[in-house]
PDB file of C-alpha atoms and ligand atoms in Angstrom:
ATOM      1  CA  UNK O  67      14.521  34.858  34.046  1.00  0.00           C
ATOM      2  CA  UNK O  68      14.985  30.995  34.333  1.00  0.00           C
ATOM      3  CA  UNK O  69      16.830  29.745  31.612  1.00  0.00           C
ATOM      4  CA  UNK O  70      17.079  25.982  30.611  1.00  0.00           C
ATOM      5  CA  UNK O  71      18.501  23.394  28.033  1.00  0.00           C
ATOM      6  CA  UNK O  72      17.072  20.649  27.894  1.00  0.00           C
ATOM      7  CA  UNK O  73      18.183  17.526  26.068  1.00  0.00           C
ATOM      8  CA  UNK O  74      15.215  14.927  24.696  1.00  0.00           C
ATOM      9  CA  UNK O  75      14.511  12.794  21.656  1.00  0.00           C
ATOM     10  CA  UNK O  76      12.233  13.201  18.783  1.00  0.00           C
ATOM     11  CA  UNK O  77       9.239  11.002  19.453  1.00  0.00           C
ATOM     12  CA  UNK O  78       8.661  10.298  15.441  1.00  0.00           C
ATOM     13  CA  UNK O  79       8.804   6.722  14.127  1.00  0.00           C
ATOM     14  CA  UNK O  80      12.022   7.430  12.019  1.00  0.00           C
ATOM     15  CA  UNK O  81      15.057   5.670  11.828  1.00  0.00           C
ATOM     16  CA  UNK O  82      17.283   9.230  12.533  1.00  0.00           C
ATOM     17  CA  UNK O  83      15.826   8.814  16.061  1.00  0.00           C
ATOM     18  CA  UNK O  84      17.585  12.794  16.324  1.00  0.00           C
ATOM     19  CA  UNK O  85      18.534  14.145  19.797  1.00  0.00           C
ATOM     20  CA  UNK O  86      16.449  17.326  20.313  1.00  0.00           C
ATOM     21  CA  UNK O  87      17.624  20.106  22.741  1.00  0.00           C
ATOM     22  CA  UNK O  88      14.788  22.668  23.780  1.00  0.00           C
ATOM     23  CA  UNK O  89      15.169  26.131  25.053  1.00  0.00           C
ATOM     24  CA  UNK O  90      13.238  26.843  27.760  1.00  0.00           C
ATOM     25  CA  UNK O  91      12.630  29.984  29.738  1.00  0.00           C
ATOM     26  CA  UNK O  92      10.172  30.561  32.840  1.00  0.00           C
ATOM     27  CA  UNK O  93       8.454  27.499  31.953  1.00  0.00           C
ATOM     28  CA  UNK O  94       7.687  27.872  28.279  1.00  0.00           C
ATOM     29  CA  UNK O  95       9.686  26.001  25.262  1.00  0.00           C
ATOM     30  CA  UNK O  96      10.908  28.596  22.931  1.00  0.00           C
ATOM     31  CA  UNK O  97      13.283  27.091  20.896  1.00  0.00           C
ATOM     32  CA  UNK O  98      14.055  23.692  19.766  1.00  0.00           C
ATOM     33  CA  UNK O  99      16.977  22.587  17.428  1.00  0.00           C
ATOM     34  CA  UNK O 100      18.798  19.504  16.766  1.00  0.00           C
ATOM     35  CA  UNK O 101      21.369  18.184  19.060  1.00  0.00           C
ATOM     36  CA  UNK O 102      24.807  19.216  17.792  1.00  0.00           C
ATOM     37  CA  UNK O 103      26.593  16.596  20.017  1.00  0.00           C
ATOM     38  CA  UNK O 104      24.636  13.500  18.204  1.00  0.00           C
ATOM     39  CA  UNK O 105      26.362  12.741  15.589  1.00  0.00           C
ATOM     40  CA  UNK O 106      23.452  11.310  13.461  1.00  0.00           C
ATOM     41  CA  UNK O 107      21.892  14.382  14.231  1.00  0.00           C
ATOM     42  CA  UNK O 108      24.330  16.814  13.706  1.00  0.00           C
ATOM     43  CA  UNK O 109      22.331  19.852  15.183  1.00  0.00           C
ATOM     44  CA  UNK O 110      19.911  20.005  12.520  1.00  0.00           C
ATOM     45  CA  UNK O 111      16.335  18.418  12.357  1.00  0.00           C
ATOM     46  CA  UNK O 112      13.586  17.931   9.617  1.00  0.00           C
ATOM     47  CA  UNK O 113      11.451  20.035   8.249  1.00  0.00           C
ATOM     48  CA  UNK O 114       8.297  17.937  10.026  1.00  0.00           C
ATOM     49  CA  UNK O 115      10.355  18.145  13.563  1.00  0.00           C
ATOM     50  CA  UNK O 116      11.293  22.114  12.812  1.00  0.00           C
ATOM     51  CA  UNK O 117       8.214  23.552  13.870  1.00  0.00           C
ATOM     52  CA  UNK O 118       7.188  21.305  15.822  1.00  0.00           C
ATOM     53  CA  UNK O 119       6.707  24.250  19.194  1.00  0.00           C
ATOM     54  CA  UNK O 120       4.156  25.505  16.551  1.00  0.00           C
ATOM     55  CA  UNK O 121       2.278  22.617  17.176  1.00  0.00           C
ATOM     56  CA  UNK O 122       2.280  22.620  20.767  1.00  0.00           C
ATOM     57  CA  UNK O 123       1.571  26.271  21.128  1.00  0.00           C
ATOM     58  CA  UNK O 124      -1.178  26.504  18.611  1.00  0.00           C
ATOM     59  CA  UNK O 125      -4.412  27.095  19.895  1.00  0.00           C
ATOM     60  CA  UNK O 126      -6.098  24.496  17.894  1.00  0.00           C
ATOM     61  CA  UNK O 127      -4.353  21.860  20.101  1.00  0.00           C
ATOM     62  CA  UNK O 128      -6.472  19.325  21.473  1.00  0.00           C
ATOM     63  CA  UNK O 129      -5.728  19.358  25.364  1.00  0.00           C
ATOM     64  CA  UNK O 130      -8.444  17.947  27.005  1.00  0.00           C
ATOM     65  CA  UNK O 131     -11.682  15.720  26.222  1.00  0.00           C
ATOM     66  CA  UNK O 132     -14.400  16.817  24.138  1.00  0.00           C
ATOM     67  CA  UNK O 133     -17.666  15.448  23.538  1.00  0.00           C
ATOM     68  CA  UNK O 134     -19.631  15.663  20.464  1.00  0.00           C
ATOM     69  CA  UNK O 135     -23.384  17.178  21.134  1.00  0.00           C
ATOM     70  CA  UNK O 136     -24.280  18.078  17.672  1.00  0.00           C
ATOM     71  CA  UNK O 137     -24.186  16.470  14.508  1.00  0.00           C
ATOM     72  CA  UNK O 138     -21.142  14.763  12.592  1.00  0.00           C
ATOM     73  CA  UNK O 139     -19.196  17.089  10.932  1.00  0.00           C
ATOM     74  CA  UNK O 140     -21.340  19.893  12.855  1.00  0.00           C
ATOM     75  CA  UNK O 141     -18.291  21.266  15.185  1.00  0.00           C
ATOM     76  CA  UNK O 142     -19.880  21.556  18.076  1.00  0.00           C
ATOM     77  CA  UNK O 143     -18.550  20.052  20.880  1.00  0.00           C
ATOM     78  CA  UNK O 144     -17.959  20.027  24.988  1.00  0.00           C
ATOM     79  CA  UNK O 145     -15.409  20.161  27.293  1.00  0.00           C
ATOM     80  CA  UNK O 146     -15.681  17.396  30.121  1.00  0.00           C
ATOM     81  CA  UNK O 147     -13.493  16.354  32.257  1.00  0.00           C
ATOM     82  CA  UNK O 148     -10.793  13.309  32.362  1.00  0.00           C
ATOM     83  CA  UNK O 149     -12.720  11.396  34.570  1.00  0.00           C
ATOM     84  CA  UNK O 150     -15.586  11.402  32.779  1.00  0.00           C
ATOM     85  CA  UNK O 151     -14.462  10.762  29.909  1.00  0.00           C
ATOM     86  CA  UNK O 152     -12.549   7.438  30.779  1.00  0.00           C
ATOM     87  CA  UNK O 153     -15.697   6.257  32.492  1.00  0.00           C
ATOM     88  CA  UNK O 154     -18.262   6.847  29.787  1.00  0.00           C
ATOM     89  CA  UNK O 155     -15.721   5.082  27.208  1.00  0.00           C
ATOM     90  CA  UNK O 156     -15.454   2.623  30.003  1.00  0.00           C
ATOM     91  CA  UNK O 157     -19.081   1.982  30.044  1.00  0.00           C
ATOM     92  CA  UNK O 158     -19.055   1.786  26.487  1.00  0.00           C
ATOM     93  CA  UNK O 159     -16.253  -0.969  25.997  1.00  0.00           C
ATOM     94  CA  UNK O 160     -17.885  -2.640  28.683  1.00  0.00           C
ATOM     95  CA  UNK O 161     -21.295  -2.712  27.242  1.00  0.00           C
ATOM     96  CA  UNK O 162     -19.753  -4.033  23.526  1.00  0.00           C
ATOM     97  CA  UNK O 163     -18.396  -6.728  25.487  1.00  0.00           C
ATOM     98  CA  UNK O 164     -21.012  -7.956  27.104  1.00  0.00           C
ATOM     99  CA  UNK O 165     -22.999  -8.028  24.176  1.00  0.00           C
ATOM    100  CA  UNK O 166     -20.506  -9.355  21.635  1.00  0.00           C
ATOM    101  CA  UNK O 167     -17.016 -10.173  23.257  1.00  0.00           C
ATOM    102  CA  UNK O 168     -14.239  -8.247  23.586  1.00  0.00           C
ATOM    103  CA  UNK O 169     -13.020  -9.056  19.989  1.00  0.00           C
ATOM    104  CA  UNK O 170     -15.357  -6.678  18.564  1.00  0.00           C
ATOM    105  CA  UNK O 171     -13.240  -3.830  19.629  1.00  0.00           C
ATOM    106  CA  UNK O 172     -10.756  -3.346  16.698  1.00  0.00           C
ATOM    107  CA  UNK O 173      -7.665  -0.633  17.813  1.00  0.00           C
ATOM    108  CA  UNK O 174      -6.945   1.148  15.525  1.00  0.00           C
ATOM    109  CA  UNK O 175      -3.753   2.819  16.045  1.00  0.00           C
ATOM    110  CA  UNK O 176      -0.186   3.102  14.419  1.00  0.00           C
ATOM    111  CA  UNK O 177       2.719   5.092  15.265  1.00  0.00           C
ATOM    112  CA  UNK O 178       2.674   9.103  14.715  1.00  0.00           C
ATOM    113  CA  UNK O 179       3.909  11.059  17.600  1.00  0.00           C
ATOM    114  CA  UNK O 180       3.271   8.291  20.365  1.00  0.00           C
ATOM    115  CA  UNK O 181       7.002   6.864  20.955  1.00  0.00           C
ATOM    116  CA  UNK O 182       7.635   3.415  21.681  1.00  0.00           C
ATOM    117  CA  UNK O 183       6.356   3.505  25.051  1.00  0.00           C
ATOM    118  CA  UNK O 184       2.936   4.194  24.299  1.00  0.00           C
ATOM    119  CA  UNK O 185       2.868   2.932  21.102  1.00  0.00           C
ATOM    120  CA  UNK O 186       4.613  -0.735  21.538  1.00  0.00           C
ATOM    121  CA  UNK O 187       4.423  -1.235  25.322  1.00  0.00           C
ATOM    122  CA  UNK O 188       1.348   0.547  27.693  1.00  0.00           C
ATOM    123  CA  UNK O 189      -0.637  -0.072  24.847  1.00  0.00           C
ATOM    124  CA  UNK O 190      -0.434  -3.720  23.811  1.00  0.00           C
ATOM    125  CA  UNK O 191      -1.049  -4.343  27.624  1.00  0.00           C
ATOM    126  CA  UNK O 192      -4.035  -2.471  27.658  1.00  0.00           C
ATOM    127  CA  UNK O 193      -5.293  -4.559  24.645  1.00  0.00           C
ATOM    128  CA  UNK O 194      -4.380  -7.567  25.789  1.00  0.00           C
ATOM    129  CA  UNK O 195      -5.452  -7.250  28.727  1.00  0.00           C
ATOM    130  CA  UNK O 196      -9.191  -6.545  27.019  1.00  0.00           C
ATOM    131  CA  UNK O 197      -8.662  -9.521  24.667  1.00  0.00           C
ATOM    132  CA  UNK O 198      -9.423  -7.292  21.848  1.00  0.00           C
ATOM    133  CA  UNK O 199      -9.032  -8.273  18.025  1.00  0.00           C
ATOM    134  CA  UNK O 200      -5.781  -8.089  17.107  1.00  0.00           C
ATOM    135  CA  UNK O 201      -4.403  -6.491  13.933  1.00  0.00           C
ATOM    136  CA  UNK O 202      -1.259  -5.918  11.127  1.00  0.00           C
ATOM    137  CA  UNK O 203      -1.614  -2.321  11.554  1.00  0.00           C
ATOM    138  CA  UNK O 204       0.480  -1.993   8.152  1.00  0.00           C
ATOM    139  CA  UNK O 205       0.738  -4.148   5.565  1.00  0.00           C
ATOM    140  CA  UNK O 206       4.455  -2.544   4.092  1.00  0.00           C
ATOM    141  CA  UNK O 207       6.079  -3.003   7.324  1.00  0.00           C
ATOM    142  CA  UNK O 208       4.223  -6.357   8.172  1.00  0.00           C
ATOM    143  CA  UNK O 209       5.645  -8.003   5.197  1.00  0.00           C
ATOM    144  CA  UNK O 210       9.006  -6.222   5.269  1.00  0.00           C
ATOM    145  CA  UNK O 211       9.284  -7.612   9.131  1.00  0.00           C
ATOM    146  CA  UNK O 212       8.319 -11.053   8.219  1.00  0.00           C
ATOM    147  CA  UNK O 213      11.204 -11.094   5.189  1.00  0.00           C
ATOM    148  CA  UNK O 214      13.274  -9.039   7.161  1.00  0.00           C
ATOM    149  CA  UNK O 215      13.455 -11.826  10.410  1.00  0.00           C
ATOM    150  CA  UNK O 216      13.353 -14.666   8.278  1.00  0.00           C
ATOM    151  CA  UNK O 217      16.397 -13.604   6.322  1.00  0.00           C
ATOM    152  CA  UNK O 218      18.346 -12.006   9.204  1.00  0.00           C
ATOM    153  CA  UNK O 219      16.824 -13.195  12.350  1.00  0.00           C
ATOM    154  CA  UNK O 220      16.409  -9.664  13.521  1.00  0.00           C
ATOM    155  CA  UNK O 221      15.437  -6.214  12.251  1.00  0.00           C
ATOM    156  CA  UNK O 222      18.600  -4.594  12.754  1.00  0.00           C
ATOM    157  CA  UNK O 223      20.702  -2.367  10.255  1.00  0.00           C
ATOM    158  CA  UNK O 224      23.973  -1.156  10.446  1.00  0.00           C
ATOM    159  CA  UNK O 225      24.803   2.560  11.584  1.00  0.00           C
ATOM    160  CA  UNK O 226      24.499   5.462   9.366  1.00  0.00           C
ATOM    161  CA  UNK O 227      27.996   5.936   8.812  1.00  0.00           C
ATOM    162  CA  UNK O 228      28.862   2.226   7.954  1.00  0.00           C
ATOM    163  CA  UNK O 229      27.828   3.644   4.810  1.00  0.00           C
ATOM    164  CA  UNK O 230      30.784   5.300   3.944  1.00  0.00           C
ATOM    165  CA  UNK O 231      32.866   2.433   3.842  1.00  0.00           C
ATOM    166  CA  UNK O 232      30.934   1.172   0.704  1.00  0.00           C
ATOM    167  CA  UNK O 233      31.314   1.206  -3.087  1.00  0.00           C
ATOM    168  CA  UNK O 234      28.298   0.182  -4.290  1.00  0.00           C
ATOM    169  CA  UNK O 235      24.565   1.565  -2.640  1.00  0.00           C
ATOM    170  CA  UNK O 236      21.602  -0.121  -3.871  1.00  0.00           C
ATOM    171  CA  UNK O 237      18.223   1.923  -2.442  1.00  0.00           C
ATOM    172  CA  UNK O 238      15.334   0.072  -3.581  1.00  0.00           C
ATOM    173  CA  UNK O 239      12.004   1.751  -3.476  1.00  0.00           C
ATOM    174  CA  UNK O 240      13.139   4.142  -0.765  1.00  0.00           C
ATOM    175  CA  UNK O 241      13.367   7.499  -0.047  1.00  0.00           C
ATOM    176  CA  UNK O 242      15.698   8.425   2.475  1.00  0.00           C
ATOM    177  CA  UNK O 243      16.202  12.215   1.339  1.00  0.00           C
ATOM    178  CA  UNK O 244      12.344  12.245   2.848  1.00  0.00           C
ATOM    179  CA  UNK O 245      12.334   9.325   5.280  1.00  0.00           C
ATOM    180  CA  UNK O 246      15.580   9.193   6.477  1.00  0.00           C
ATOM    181  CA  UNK O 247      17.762  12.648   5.766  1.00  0.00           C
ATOM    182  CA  UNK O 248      20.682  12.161   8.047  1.00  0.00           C
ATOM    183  CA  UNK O 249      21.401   9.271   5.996  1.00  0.00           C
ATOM    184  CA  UNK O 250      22.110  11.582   3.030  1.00  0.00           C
ATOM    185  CA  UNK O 251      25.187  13.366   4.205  1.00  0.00           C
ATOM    186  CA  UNK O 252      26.881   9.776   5.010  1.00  0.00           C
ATOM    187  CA  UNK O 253      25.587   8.768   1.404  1.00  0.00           C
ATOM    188  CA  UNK O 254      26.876  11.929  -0.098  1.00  0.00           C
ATOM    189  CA  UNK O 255      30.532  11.661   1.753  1.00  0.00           C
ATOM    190  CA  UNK O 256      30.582   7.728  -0.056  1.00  0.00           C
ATOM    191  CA  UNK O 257      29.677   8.977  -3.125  1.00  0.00           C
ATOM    192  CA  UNK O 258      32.013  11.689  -2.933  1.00  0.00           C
ATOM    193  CA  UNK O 259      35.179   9.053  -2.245  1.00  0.00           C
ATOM    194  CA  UNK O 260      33.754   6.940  -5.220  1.00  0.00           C
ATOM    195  CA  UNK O 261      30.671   4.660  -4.231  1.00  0.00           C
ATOM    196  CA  UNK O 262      28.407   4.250  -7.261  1.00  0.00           C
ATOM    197  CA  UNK O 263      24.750   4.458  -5.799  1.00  0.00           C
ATOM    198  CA  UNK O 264      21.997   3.014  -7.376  1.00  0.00           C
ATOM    199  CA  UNK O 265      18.425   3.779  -6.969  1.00  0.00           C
ATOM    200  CA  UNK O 266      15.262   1.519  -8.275  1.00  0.00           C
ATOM    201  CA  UNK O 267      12.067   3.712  -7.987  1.00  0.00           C
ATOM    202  CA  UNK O 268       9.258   3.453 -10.208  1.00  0.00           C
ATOM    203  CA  UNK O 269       8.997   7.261  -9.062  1.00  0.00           C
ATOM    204  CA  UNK O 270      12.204   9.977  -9.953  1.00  0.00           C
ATOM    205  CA  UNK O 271      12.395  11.101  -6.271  1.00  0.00           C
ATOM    206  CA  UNK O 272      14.774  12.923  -4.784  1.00  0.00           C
ATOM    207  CA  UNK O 273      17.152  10.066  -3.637  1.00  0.00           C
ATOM    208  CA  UNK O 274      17.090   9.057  -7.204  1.00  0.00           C
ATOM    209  CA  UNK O 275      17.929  12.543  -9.245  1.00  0.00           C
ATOM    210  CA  UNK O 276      21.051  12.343  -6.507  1.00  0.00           C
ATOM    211  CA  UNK O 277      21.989   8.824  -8.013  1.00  0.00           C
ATOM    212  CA  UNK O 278      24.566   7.517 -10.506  1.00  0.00           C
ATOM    213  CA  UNK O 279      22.259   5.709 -11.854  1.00  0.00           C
ATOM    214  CA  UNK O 280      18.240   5.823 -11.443  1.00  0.00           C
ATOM    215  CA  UNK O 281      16.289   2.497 -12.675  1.00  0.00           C
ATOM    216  CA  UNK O 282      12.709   3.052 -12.956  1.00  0.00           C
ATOM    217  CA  UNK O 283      10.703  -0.119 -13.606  1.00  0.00           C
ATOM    218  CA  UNK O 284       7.154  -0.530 -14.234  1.00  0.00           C
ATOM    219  CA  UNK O 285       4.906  -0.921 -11.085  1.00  0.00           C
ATOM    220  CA  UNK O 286       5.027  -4.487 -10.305  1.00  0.00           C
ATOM    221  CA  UNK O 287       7.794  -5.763 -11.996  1.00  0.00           C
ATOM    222  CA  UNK O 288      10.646  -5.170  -9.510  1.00  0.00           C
ATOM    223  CA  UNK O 289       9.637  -8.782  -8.274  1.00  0.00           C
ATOM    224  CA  UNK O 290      11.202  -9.854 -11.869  1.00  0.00           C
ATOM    225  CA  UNK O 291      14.066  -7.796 -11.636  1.00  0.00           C
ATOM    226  CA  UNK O 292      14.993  -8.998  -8.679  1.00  0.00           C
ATOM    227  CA  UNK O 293      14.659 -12.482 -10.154  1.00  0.00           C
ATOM    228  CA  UNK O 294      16.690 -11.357 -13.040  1.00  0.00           C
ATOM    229  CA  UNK O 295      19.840  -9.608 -11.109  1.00  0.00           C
ATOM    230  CA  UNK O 296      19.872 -12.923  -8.970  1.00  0.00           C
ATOM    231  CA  UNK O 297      19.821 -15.137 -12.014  1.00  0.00           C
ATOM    232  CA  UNK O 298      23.046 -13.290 -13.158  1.00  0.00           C
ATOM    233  CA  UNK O 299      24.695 -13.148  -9.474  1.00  0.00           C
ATOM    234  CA  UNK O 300      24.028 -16.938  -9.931  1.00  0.00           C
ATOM    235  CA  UNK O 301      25.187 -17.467 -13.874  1.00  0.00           C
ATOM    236  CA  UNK O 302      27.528 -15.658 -12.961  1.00  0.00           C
ATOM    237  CA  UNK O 303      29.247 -17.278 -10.313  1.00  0.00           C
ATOM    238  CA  UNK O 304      29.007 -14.083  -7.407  1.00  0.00           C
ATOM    239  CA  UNK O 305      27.097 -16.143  -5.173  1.00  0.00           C
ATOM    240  CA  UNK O 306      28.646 -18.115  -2.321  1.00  0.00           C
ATOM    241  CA  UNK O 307      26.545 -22.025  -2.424  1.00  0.00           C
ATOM    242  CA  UNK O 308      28.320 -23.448   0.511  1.00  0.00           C
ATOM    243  CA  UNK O 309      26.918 -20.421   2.679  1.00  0.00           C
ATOM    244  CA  UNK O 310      23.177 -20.594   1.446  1.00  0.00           C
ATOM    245  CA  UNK O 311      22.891 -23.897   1.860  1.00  0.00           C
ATOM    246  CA  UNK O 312      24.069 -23.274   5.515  1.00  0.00           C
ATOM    247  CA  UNK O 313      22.059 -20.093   6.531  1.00  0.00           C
ATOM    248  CA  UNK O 314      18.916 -19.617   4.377  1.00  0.00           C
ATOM    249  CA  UNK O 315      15.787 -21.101   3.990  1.00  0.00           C
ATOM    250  CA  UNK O 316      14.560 -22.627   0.023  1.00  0.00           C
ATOM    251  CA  UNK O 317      18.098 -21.934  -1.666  1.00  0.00           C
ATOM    252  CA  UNK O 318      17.403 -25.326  -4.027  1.00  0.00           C
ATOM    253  CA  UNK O 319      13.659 -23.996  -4.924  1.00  0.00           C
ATOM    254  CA  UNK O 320      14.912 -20.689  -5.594  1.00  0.00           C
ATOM    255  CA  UNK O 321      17.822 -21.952  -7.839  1.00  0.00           C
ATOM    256  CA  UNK O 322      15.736 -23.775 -10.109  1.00  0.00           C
ATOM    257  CA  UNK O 323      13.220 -20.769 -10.060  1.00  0.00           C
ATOM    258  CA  UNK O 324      16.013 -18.454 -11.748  1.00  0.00           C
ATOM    259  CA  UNK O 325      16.575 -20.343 -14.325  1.00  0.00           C
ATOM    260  CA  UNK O 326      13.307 -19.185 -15.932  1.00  0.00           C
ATOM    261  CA  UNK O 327      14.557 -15.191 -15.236  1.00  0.00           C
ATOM    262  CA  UNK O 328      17.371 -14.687 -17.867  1.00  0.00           C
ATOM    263  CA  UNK O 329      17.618 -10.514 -18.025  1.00  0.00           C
ATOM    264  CA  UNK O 330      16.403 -11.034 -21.674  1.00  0.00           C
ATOM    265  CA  UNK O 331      13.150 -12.714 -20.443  1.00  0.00           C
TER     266      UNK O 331
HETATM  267  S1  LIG Q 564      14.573  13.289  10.874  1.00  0.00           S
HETATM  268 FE1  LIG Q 564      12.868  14.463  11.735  1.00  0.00          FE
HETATM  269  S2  LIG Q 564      11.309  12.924  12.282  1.00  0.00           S
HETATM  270 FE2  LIG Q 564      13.247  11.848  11.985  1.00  0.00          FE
HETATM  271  S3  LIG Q 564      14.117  11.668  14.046  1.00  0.00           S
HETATM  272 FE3  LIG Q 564      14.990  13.523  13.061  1.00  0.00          FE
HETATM  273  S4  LIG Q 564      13.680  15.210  13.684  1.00  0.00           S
HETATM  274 FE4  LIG Q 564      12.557  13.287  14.100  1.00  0.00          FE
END
């Protein structure tokens, strides 16, 4: 019997980006677990990434084309082959271009399973290539980009275990104990030596019944509160003018916005 180990990634969008390391014997995965030797990882995975050789051994799995010959919603469907089935949606991009331009194909498409390669790279080439309509596939990450670049000039964030160094965590409207779990045992070793963590949810998730302190405002209103704890930083003195003024965009307009956000407003 052929035994192997091999070492991969997970292909989720998630900021753990976990290092995988599948059993396999005579050809056939049949065991996957986290890789011990990453230390983000830390030989455990998710519960979505778990059973994840369920889903490529169950027999529902979609492996090759199917055509629809009844009905929506009917079921019934037939097999046909690759080829085919790139040339008749050939013929049928083809023939909605010809007709109304190639901007009345809309892809539709966002992360899943697909990786960066597919997801970022072969397939922006493909649609550019067509000179299809181009869109925001989602409008949280869209904006949070846009502030993201403007403020920092790039979306990167410091490793997991920076974390520990701190004494004061601020998670706002996040959920890492679902969306990011191997950030929780670095959060959990700073809280441990003494960092006060602070969540604002409108929602008591699980991130927030771990906090020191959980502060749920009303949908909507965390644009005020944010006005409000910068009004204080700023009353207060905590801010550092010479630095704005250098490196940020609107410091003046934003100064004489806060004055109209006193905590008591
Ligand atoms: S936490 Fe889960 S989804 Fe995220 S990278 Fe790890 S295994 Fe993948």
């Amino acid at each position: 019997m052929e035994r192997l180990l091999v070492r991969g990634a997970c292909p989720h969008d998630c900021p753990d980006t976990c290092g995988l390391v599948t059993e396999v014997q005579d050809g056939e995965a049949v065991s996957i677990r986290g890789d011990p030797a990453n230390p983000v990882t830390g030989g455990w995975l998710c519960a979505k990434v778990r059973p994840y050789l369920h889903h490529v051994y169950h027999p529902d799995r979609l492996l090759y084309p199917l055509r629809r010959v009844g009905p929506k919603g009917s079921g019934q469907w037939q097999r046909i082959g690759w080829e085919e089935a790139i040339a008749e949606i050939a013929a049928r991009w083809k023939a909605i271009i010809a007709e109304s331009g190639p901007e009345a194909i809309l892809p539709y498409f966002y992360s899943g399973t697909l990786g960066l390669v597919q997801m970022t790279v072969s397939s922006a080439r493909l649609w550019n290539r067509l000179g299809t309509s181009r869109m925001e596939r989602t409008i949280c990450c869209a904006a949070a980009f846009m502030a993201i670049r403007a403020t920092l000039g790039q979306c990167w964030s410091p490793p997991y275990s920076d974390v520990v160094h701190s004494k004061l965590v601020l998670i706002w409207g996040h959920n890492p104990v679902s969306t990011a779990p191997h950030f929780m045992p670095f959060l959990r070793q700073a809280q441990h030596a003494g960092c006060h963590v602070v969540v604002i949810d409108p929602h008591r998730t699980p991130t927030a019944a771990g906090a020191d302190w959980h502060l749920a405002p009303r949908p909507g209103t965390d644009g005020a509160l944010a006005m409000g704890l910068a009004h204080v930083l700023v009353a207060e003195g905590m801010h550092e003018p010479t630095w704005l003024e250098e490196h940020t965009v609107g410091w003046p307009l934003l100064r004489e916005r806060l004055a109209d956000y006193p905590p008591q407003r």
